[in-house]
Coordinates of C-alpha atoms in Angstrom, one line a residue:
M40 CA -69.6 0.3 -13.6
S41 CA -72.0 -2.4 -12.4
Q42 CA -70.6 -5.6 -10.8
R43 CA -71.8 -9.2 -10.9
I44 CA -70.7 -11.7 -8.2
G45 CA -71.0 -15.4 -8.4
N46 CA -70.9 -17.1 -5.0
V47 CA -70.3 -15.5 -1.6
G48 CA -69.8 -17.5 1.6
L49 CA -70.5 -14.6 4.0
L50 CA -72.0 -11.3 3.0
N51 CA -71.6 -8.6 5.7
L52 CA -74.0 -5.7 5.4
V53 CA -73.7 -4.5 9.0
N54 CA -72.0 -1.3 7.9
A55 CA -73.5 -1.2 4.4
T56 CA -75.1 2.0 3.0
E57 CA -77.2 2.9 0.0
E58 CA -74.0 4.1 -1.7
S59 CA -71.9 1.0 -1.0
V60 CA -74.4 -1.4 -2.5
K61 CA -75.3 0.8 -5.5
G62 CA -72.7 -0.7 -7.9
I63 CA -73.8 -4.4 -7.3
E64 CA -75.9 -5.6 -10.2
R65 CA -76.4 -9.2 -9.0
I66 CA -75.1 -11.8 -6.5
E67 CA -75.9 -15.4 -7.5
N68 CA -75.6 -17.3 -4.3
V69 CA -74.9 -16.3 -0.6
G70 CA -74.3 -18.7 2.2
L71 CA -75.0 -16.3 5.1
V72 CA -76.1 -12.6 5.1
I73 CA -75.6 -10.6 8.3
Y74 CA -77.1 -7.1 8.6
G75 CA -78.0 -4.5 11.2
K76 CA -81.5 -3.5 12.1
E77 CA -81.1 0.0 10.6
N78 CA -80.0 -1.3 7.1
A79 CA -82.1 -4.5 6.8
H80 CA -83.9 -2.8 3.9
L81 CA -80.8 -3.1 1.8
L82 CA -81.4 -6.8 1.4
T83 CA -84.3 -6.0 -0.9
R84 CA -82.2 -3.6 -3.0
L85 CA -79.6 -6.3 -3.8
N86 CA -80.5 -8.7 -6.5
I87 CA -79.5 -12.0 -4.8
G88 CA -80.3 -15.3 -6.4
N89 CA -80.2 -17.7 -3.4
I90 CA -79.6 -17.1 0.3
G91 CA -78.7 -19.9 2.7
S92 CA -79.5 -18.0 5.9
S93 CA -79.7 -14.5 7.2
L94 CA -79.0 -13.0 10.6
E95 CA -79.7 -9.7 12.2
V96 CA -76.8 -8.5 14.3
P97 CA -77.5 -6.3 17.3
V98 CA -75.4 -3.2 17.8
G99 CA -72.1 -3.8 19.6
Y100 CA -71.4 -7.3 18.3
R101 CA -68.1 -8.0 16.5
L102 CA -67.5 -10.8 13.9
F103 CA -65.3 -13.8 14.2
N104 CA -64.9 -16.3 11.3
G105 CA -63.8 -19.9 11.7
L106 CA -62.9 -21.9 14.8
F107 CA -63.2 -20.2 18.1
N108 CA -61.5 -21.9 21.1
L109 CA -63.0 -20.7 24.3
D110 CA -60.7 -21.4 27.3
Q111 CA -60.0 -20.2 30.8
N112 CA -57.3 -17.8 29.6
Y113 CA -59.7 -16.0 27.3
L114 CA -62.4 -15.7 29.9
S115 CA -60.0 -14.5 32.5
S116 CA -58.8 -11.8 30.2
I117 CA -62.2 -10.2 29.8
D118 CA -62.5 -7.1 31.9
E119 CA -65.7 -5.7 30.3
P120 CA -68.6 -7.3 28.5
V121 CA -67.8 -8.8 25.1
F122 CA -70.4 -9.4 22.4
L123 CA -69.3 -11.8 19.7
L124 CA -70.8 -13.2 16.5
V125 CA -69.1 -16.4 15.5
N126 CA -69.6 -17.7 12.0
G127 CA -68.2 -21.2 12.3
I128 CA -67.5 -23.4 15.3
V129 CA -67.0 -22.8 19.0
I130 CA -65.2 -25.3 21.2
I131 CA -65.5 -24.7 24.9
D132 CA -62.4 -26.1 26.7
K133 CA -63.0 -28.8 29.3
N134 CA -61.2 -26.7 31.9
V135 CA -63.7 -23.8 31.8
Q136 CA -65.5 -23.6 35.1
A137 CA -69.2 -23.0 35.7
D138 CA -68.6 -19.7 37.6
Q139 CA -66.7 -18.3 34.6
V140 CA -69.7 -18.9 32.4
Q141 CA -72.2 -17.5 34.9
A142 CA -70.3 -14.3 35.2
E143 CA -72.0 -13.3 31.9
Q144 CA -69.0 -11.2 30.7
L145 CA -69.3 -13.0 27.2
K146 CA -72.4 -13.0 25.0
M147 CA -72.2 -14.9 21.7
M148 CA -74.3 -15.4 18.6
V149 CA -73.2 -18.5 16.7
N150 CA -73.9 -19.4 13.1
G151 CA -72.6 -22.9 13.3
K152 CA -72.1 -25.4 16.2
V153 CA -71.0 -25.2 19.8
Y154 CA -69.1 -28.1 21.4
C155 CA -69.4 -28.0 25.2
P156 CA -68.0 -30.2 28.0
S157 CA -70.6 -32.2 29.7
H158 CA -70.2 -30.4 33.1
L159 CA -71.3 -27.1 31.4
S160 CA -74.2 -28.6 29.3
G161 CA -76.8 -27.0 31.5
I162 CA -75.5 -23.5 31.7
A163 CA -73.5 -22.9 28.5
G164 CA -76.7 -21.5 27.0
K165 CA -76.3 -18.5 29.2
M166 CA -73.6 -17.2 26.8
L167 CA -75.6 -17.8 23.7
S168 CA -78.1 -15.4 22.2
K169 CA -81.4 -16.6 20.8
G170 CA -81.1 -18.2 17.4
S171 CA -77.6 -19.5 17.9
G172 CA -76.4 -22.9 16.6
A173 CA -76.8 -26.3 18.0
V174 CA -74.9 -27.3 21.2
E175 CA -73.2 -30.7 21.3
T176 CA -71.7 -32.0 24.5
Y177 CA -68.5 -34.1 24.8
H178 CA -66.8 -36.2 27.5
G179 CA -63.1 -36.2 28.1
A180 CA -60.9 -34.4 25.4
P181 CA -62.4 -31.7 23.2
P182 CA -63.4 -32.8 19.7
R183 CA -60.7 -33.0 17.0
L184 CA -61.7 -31.2 13.8
E185 CA -60.5 -32.3 10.3
N186 CA -61.4 -30.3 7.2
G187 CA -61.3 -31.5 3.6
K188 CA -60.3 -35.1 2.8
F189 CA -59.4 -37.3 5.7
T190 CA -58.5 -41.0 5.7
L191 CA -59.0 -43.0 8.9
T192 CA -56.0 -45.4 9.2
N193 CA -54.6 -47.8 11.8
S194 CA -51.6 -45.5 12.3
F195 CA -54.0 -42.6 13.2
L196 CA -55.9 -44.8 15.7
Q197 CA -52.7 -46.0 17.3
S198 CA -51.6 -42.4 17.9
I199 CA -54.7 -41.6 20.0
E200 CA -54.0 -41.6 23.7
E201 CA -57.5 -41.2 25.0
S202 CA -60.9 -41.9 23.4
L203 CA -61.6 -39.3 20.7
Y204 CA -64.6 -37.3 19.5
L205 CA -63.8 -36.9 15.8
V206 CA -65.5 -34.2 13.6
V207 CA -64.8 -34.2 9.8
N208 CA -66.0 -31.5 7.6
G209 CA -65.5 -32.8 4.1
M210 CA -64.7 -36.4 2.9
L211 CA -64.0 -39.2 5.4
T212 CA -62.5 -42.4 4.0
F213 CA -62.1 -45.6 6.0
A214 CA -58.9 -47.5 5.0
Q215 CA -59.6 -50.9 3.7
D216 CA -57.4 -52.6 6.3
L217 CA -58.8 -50.5 9.2
N218 CA -58.8 -52.4 12.5
V219 CA -62.5 -52.1 13.4
D220 CA -62.0 -53.2 17.0
L221 CA -59.3 -50.5 17.4
F222 CA -61.7 -48.0 15.8
N223 CA -64.4 -49.0 18.3
E224 CA -62.0 -48.5 21.2
K225 CA -60.4 -45.2 20.2
I226 CA -63.3 -43.3 18.6
S227 CA -65.9 -42.3 21.2
K228 CA -68.1 -40.3 18.8
L229 CA -68.0 -39.5 15.1
E230 CA -69.6 -36.6 13.3
V231 CA -69.3 -36.0 9.5
N232 CA -70.5 -33.1 7.5
G233 CA -70.0 -34.2 3.9
K234 CA -69.4 -37.7 2.7
I235 CA -68.2 -41.1 4.2
S236 CA -66.7 -43.8 2.1
L237 CA -66.2 -47.2 3.7
F238 CA -66.3 -50.9 3.1
E239 CA -69.2 -53.2 3.8
N240 CA -67.6 -54.9 6.8
Q241 CA -67.1 -51.5 8.5
E242 CA -70.6 -50.3 8.1
S243 CA -72.0 -51.6 11.4
Y244 CA -69.1 -50.1 13.4
L245 CA -69.9 -46.7 11.8
Y246 CA -73.5 -46.7 13.0
K247 CA -72.4 -47.3 16.6
K248 CA -70.4 -44.1 16.6
V249 CA -72.5 -41.5 14.7
A250 CA -75.5 -39.9 16.3
S251 CA -77.0 -38.8 13.0
L252 CA -76.3 -39.2 9.2
T253 CA -78.5 -36.3 8.2
T254 CA -75.4 -34.1 7.4
C255 CA -73.6 -36.6 5.3
L256 CA -73.8 -39.1 2.4
V257 CA -72.6 -42.7 3.1
E258 CA -70.9 -44.6 0.2
V259 CA -70.6 -48.3 1.0
I260 CA -68.1 -50.4 -1.0
P261 CA -69.3 -54.0 -1.4
A262 CA -67.1 -56.8 -0.2
G263 CA -64.5 -58.0 -2.7
Y264 CA -64.6 -54.8 -4.8
E265 CA -61.4 -52.9 -5.8
V266 CA -61.8 -49.0 -5.6
L267 CA -60.7 -47.1 -8.7
G268 CA -59.5 -43.7 -7.6
K269 CA -59.0 -42.3 -11.0
P270 CA -60.4 -42.7 -14.6
L271 CA -59.5 -46.0 -16.2
R272 CA -58.7 -46.5 -19.9
L273 CA -58.4 -50.1 -21.1
N274 CA -56.9 -51.3 -24.4
A275 CA -56.0 -54.7 -25.7
R276 CA -52.6 -54.6 -23.8
S277 CA -53.5 -53.0 -20.5
I278 CA -56.6 -55.2 -19.9
R279 CA -54.4 -58.3 -19.8
R280 CA -53.2 -57.5 -16.3
F281 CA -56.7 -58.0 -14.9
Q282 CA -58.4 -61.3 -14.0
Q283 CA -62.1 -61.4 -13.0
K284 CA -61.9 -58.0 -11.2
K285 CA -64.7 -56.3 -9.4
W286 CA -64.5 -52.6 -9.6
F287 CA -66.1 -49.8 -7.6
T288 CA -65.7 -46.4 -9.1
N289 CA -67.2 -42.9 -9.5
K290 CA -64.8 -42.1 -12.4
P291 CA -65.3 -42.8 -16.1
V292 CA -64.1 -46.2 -17.5
I293 CA -63.1 -46.1 -21.1
I294 CA -62.8 -49.4 -23.1
E295 CA -61.0 -49.1 -26.5
S296 CA -62.3 -50.7 -29.6
N297 CA -59.4 -53.3 -29.7
V298 CA -60.7 -54.9 -26.5
S299 CA -62.4 -58.1 -27.7
R300 CA -65.4 -59.8 -26.1
D301 CA -63.1 -62.6 -24.8
M302 CA -60.7 -60.2 -23.2
L303 CA -63.5 -58.3 -21.4
T304 CA -65.1 -61.5 -20.2
K305 CA -61.8 -62.7 -18.7
A306 CA -60.8 -59.4 -17.1
I307 CA -64.0 -58.0 -15.5
E308 CA -66.5 -59.8 -13.3
K309 CA -68.5 -56.8 -12.0
I310 CA -68.5 -53.0 -12.2
H311 CA -70.2 -50.8 -9.6
S312 CA -70.1 -47.4 -11.2
T313 CA -71.8 -44.0 -10.4
S314 CA -70.1 -42.5 -13.4
V315 CA -70.1 -43.5 -17.1
I316 CA -68.7 -46.4 -19.1
I317 CA -67.6 -45.8 -22.7
C318 CA -67.3 -48.9 -24.9
N319 CA -67.6 -50.1 -28.4
E320 CA -71.0 -51.4 -29.6
E321 CA -69.5 -54.9 -30.0
V322 CA -69.1 -55.3 -26.2
E323 CA -71.9 -53.1 -25.0
D324 CA -74.1 -56.1 -24.0
L325 CA -71.2 -57.6 -21.9
V326 CA -70.7 -54.3 -20.1
Y327 CA -74.4 -54.2 -19.2
E328 CA -74.3 -57.7 -17.8
R329 CA -71.5 -56.7 -15.5
L330 CA -73.2 -53.7 -14.0
S331 CA -74.4 -53.8 -10.4
L332 CA -76.3 -50.5 -10.7
M333 CA -79.2 -50.0 -13.1
E334 CA -78.6 -46.2 -13.3
T335 CA -75.0 -46.5 -14.6
E336 CA -74.8 -44.8 -18.1
V337 CA -73.1 -46.9 -20.8
L338 CA -72.1 -44.7 -23.8
S339 CA -71.3 -46.9 -26.8
Y340 CA -69.6 -45.9 -30.0
E341 CA -69.6 -47.4 -33.5
N342 CA -66.3 -46.4 -35.0
S343 CA -64.4 -43.9 -32.8
F344 CA -65.1 -41.3 -30.0
V345 CA -63.7 -38.1 -28.6
V346 CA -63.9 -37.3 -24.9
I347 CA -63.7 -33.6 -23.8
D348 CA -62.5 -33.5 -20.2
G349 CA -61.1 -30.0 -19.9
E350 CA -61.9 -26.9 -22.0
E351 CA -61.6 -27.2 -25.7
V352 CA -62.5 -25.0 -28.7
W353 CA -63.3 -26.8 -32.0
S354 CA -63.2 -25.1 -35.4
N355 CA -64.8 -26.2 -38.7
D356 CA -61.4 -27.4 -39.9
Q357 CA -61.0 -29.7 -36.9
F358 CA -64.3 -31.4 -37.6
L359 CA -63.5 -31.7 -41.3
A360 CA -60.2 -33.5 -40.4
L361 CA -62.1 -36.4 -38.9
D362 CA -62.1 -39.4 -41.2
Q363 CA -65.5 -40.6 -40.2
P364 CA -68.5 -39.7 -38.0
V365 CA -67.4 -39.6 -34.3
N366 CA -69.2 -40.0 -31.0
F367 CA -68.5 -36.9 -28.9
I368 CA -68.7 -37.2 -25.1
V369 CA -68.4 -33.8 -23.3
N370 CA -67.4 -34.2 -19.7
G371 CA -65.8 -30.7 -19.5
Q372 CA -66.5 -27.7 -21.7
L373 CA -66.7 -27.7 -25.5
T374 CA -66.9 -24.5 -27.4
L375 CA -67.9 -24.6 -31.1
D376 CA -66.1 -21.9 -33.0
G377 CA -68.0 -19.3 -35.1
D378 CA -67.1 -20.9 -38.4
V379 CA -68.6 -24.4 -37.6
S380 CA -71.3 -25.2 -40.1
E381 CA -74.5 -27.2 -39.6
E382 CA -73.5 -29.4 -42.5
V383 CA -70.2 -30.4 -40.9
L384 CA -71.9 -31.2 -37.6
R385 CA -74.4 -33.5 -39.3
S386 CA -71.7 -35.3 -41.3
K387 CA -69.0 -35.6 -38.6
V388 CA -70.8 -35.9 -35.2
S389 CA -72.5 -39.3 -34.9
T390 CA -73.9 -38.7 -31.4
L391 CA -73.3 -36.1 -28.7
D392 CA -73.4 -36.9 -24.9
V393 CA -73.4 -33.7 -22.8
L394 CA -72.3 -34.4 -19.3
G395 CA -70.6 -30.9 -18.9
E396 CA -71.2 -27.8 -21.0
V397 CA -71.4 -27.1 -24.7
I398 CA -71.1 -23.4 -25.9
V399 CA -72.1 -22.4 -29.4
R400 CA -71.3 -19.1 -31.0
E401 CA -74.1 -19.3 -33.6
K402 CA -77.7 -19.8 -32.4
K403 CA -78.6 -21.9 -35.4
L404 CA -76.1 -24.6 -34.2
K405 CA -78.2 -25.4 -31.1
G406 CA -80.9 -26.8 -33.4
A407 CA -78.3 -28.9 -35.3
L408 CA -77.0 -30.3 -32.1
Q409 CA -80.4 -31.4 -30.9
N410 CA -80.5 -33.9 -33.7
V411 CA -77.4 -35.7 -32.5
I412 CA -77.8 -35.5 -28.7
R413 CA -78.1 -38.9 -27.1
L414 CA -77.6 -38.0 -23.4
N415 CA -77.9 -34.5 -21.9
T416 CA -77.3 -34.1 -18.2
G417 CA -75.3 -30.8 -18.7
T418 CA -76.0 -27.6 -20.6
I419 CA -75.9 -26.2 -24.1
E420 CA -75.7 -22.4 -24.2
E421 CA -75.0 -19.5 -26.6
E422 CA -71.7 -17.7 -25.8
K423 CA -73.4 -14.4 -25.5
G424 CA -75.4 -15.8 -22.6
K425 CA -72.1 -16.1 -20.7
Q426 CA -70.9 -12.6 -21.4
E427 CA -71.7 -10.1 -18.7
T428 CA -71.4 -6.4 -18.6
G429 CA -69.2 -4.8 -16.0
A430 CA -66.7 -6.4 -13.7
A431 CA -67.3 -9.9 -12.4
L432 CA -66.2 -11.9 -9.4
Q433 CA -66.7 -15.6 -9.4
N434 CA -66.3 -16.8 -5.8
V435 CA -65.8 -14.8 -2.7
G436 CA -65.3 -16.2 0.8
D437 CA -66.2 -13.0 2.8
L438 CA -67.6 -9.8 1.3
S439 CA -68.3 -6.6 3.3
L440 CA -70.3 -3.8 1.6

């Protein structure tokens, strides 16, 4: 049986054969492919959609994934030459001596980055094979690595005993009350691979600590704005607790039809949104007046609306149960059952905003939906296009064939 695979972080073909790759019908995306010189031709046999990078591995190299700490103890334990392919990060300890590196007992290929103490910056390259990753030098303590979501707080800064080189792979958030002078004192260098979210008054301090911003996206929150960390739904009761608020958000804001123009005017002064705002037609003009970004999508409704956030399947009877035409906003996945008719869609769906995915089980329904689409940044597909023959794997970290 053939097999289809979605996404693969590392595809290891070093020991692959014609027989081992025969059952693979397609691989959608691969971050890194490693292969041997004798089986490089197998890359053309595999139907791979996108490849981030590929690396030919010489005979004798063994693979190490993740963070590799190279210290004196490891180097002292080597009694014969070691050949190592590191897919990740190498940190050379500050106590490693020049003569241990010059002994050339260790040879490395690195798909990633090497952090090296300043006293070894001139000779660390002796361990690295051609085509290895970039080398970054550090002074004092080795870099501290944080993966995923990390918030920089005053407590964290106070816990640092000596100036720190901080590396974040993921999302770095600056606490709103962060002591920027303490940040300037305790962080010697900052490197972020992903995204940084910080407030306007902290921006200049960030630029003093980062050598480059090419590997990250910076989100600057304007002064006086309150960050909304989750979707917000406002009705006539809940909106009363707000007075002239300025909001910064990348989540949807939903305003119910019972929110009057006067209520909205008193509650909200500005909205900085990279997501969508859903509101009644009666207050649409007021919402536009409060936007700080021209590209923010405002999705208005006349009578009522339905938001699809997760995965839902709607039948013909569910549409018929609606009292009046409704604005449908699909942020997740909406599947139209096989019994849904074109007539019902025309009579019950006022507009359709596709931010996620709509799946139809009847091809003719795609045409009917085109007549009601207002915004389409997602996809509309037939269900049969999602069915695959054979076994399927969606996401695989490491795959050896």
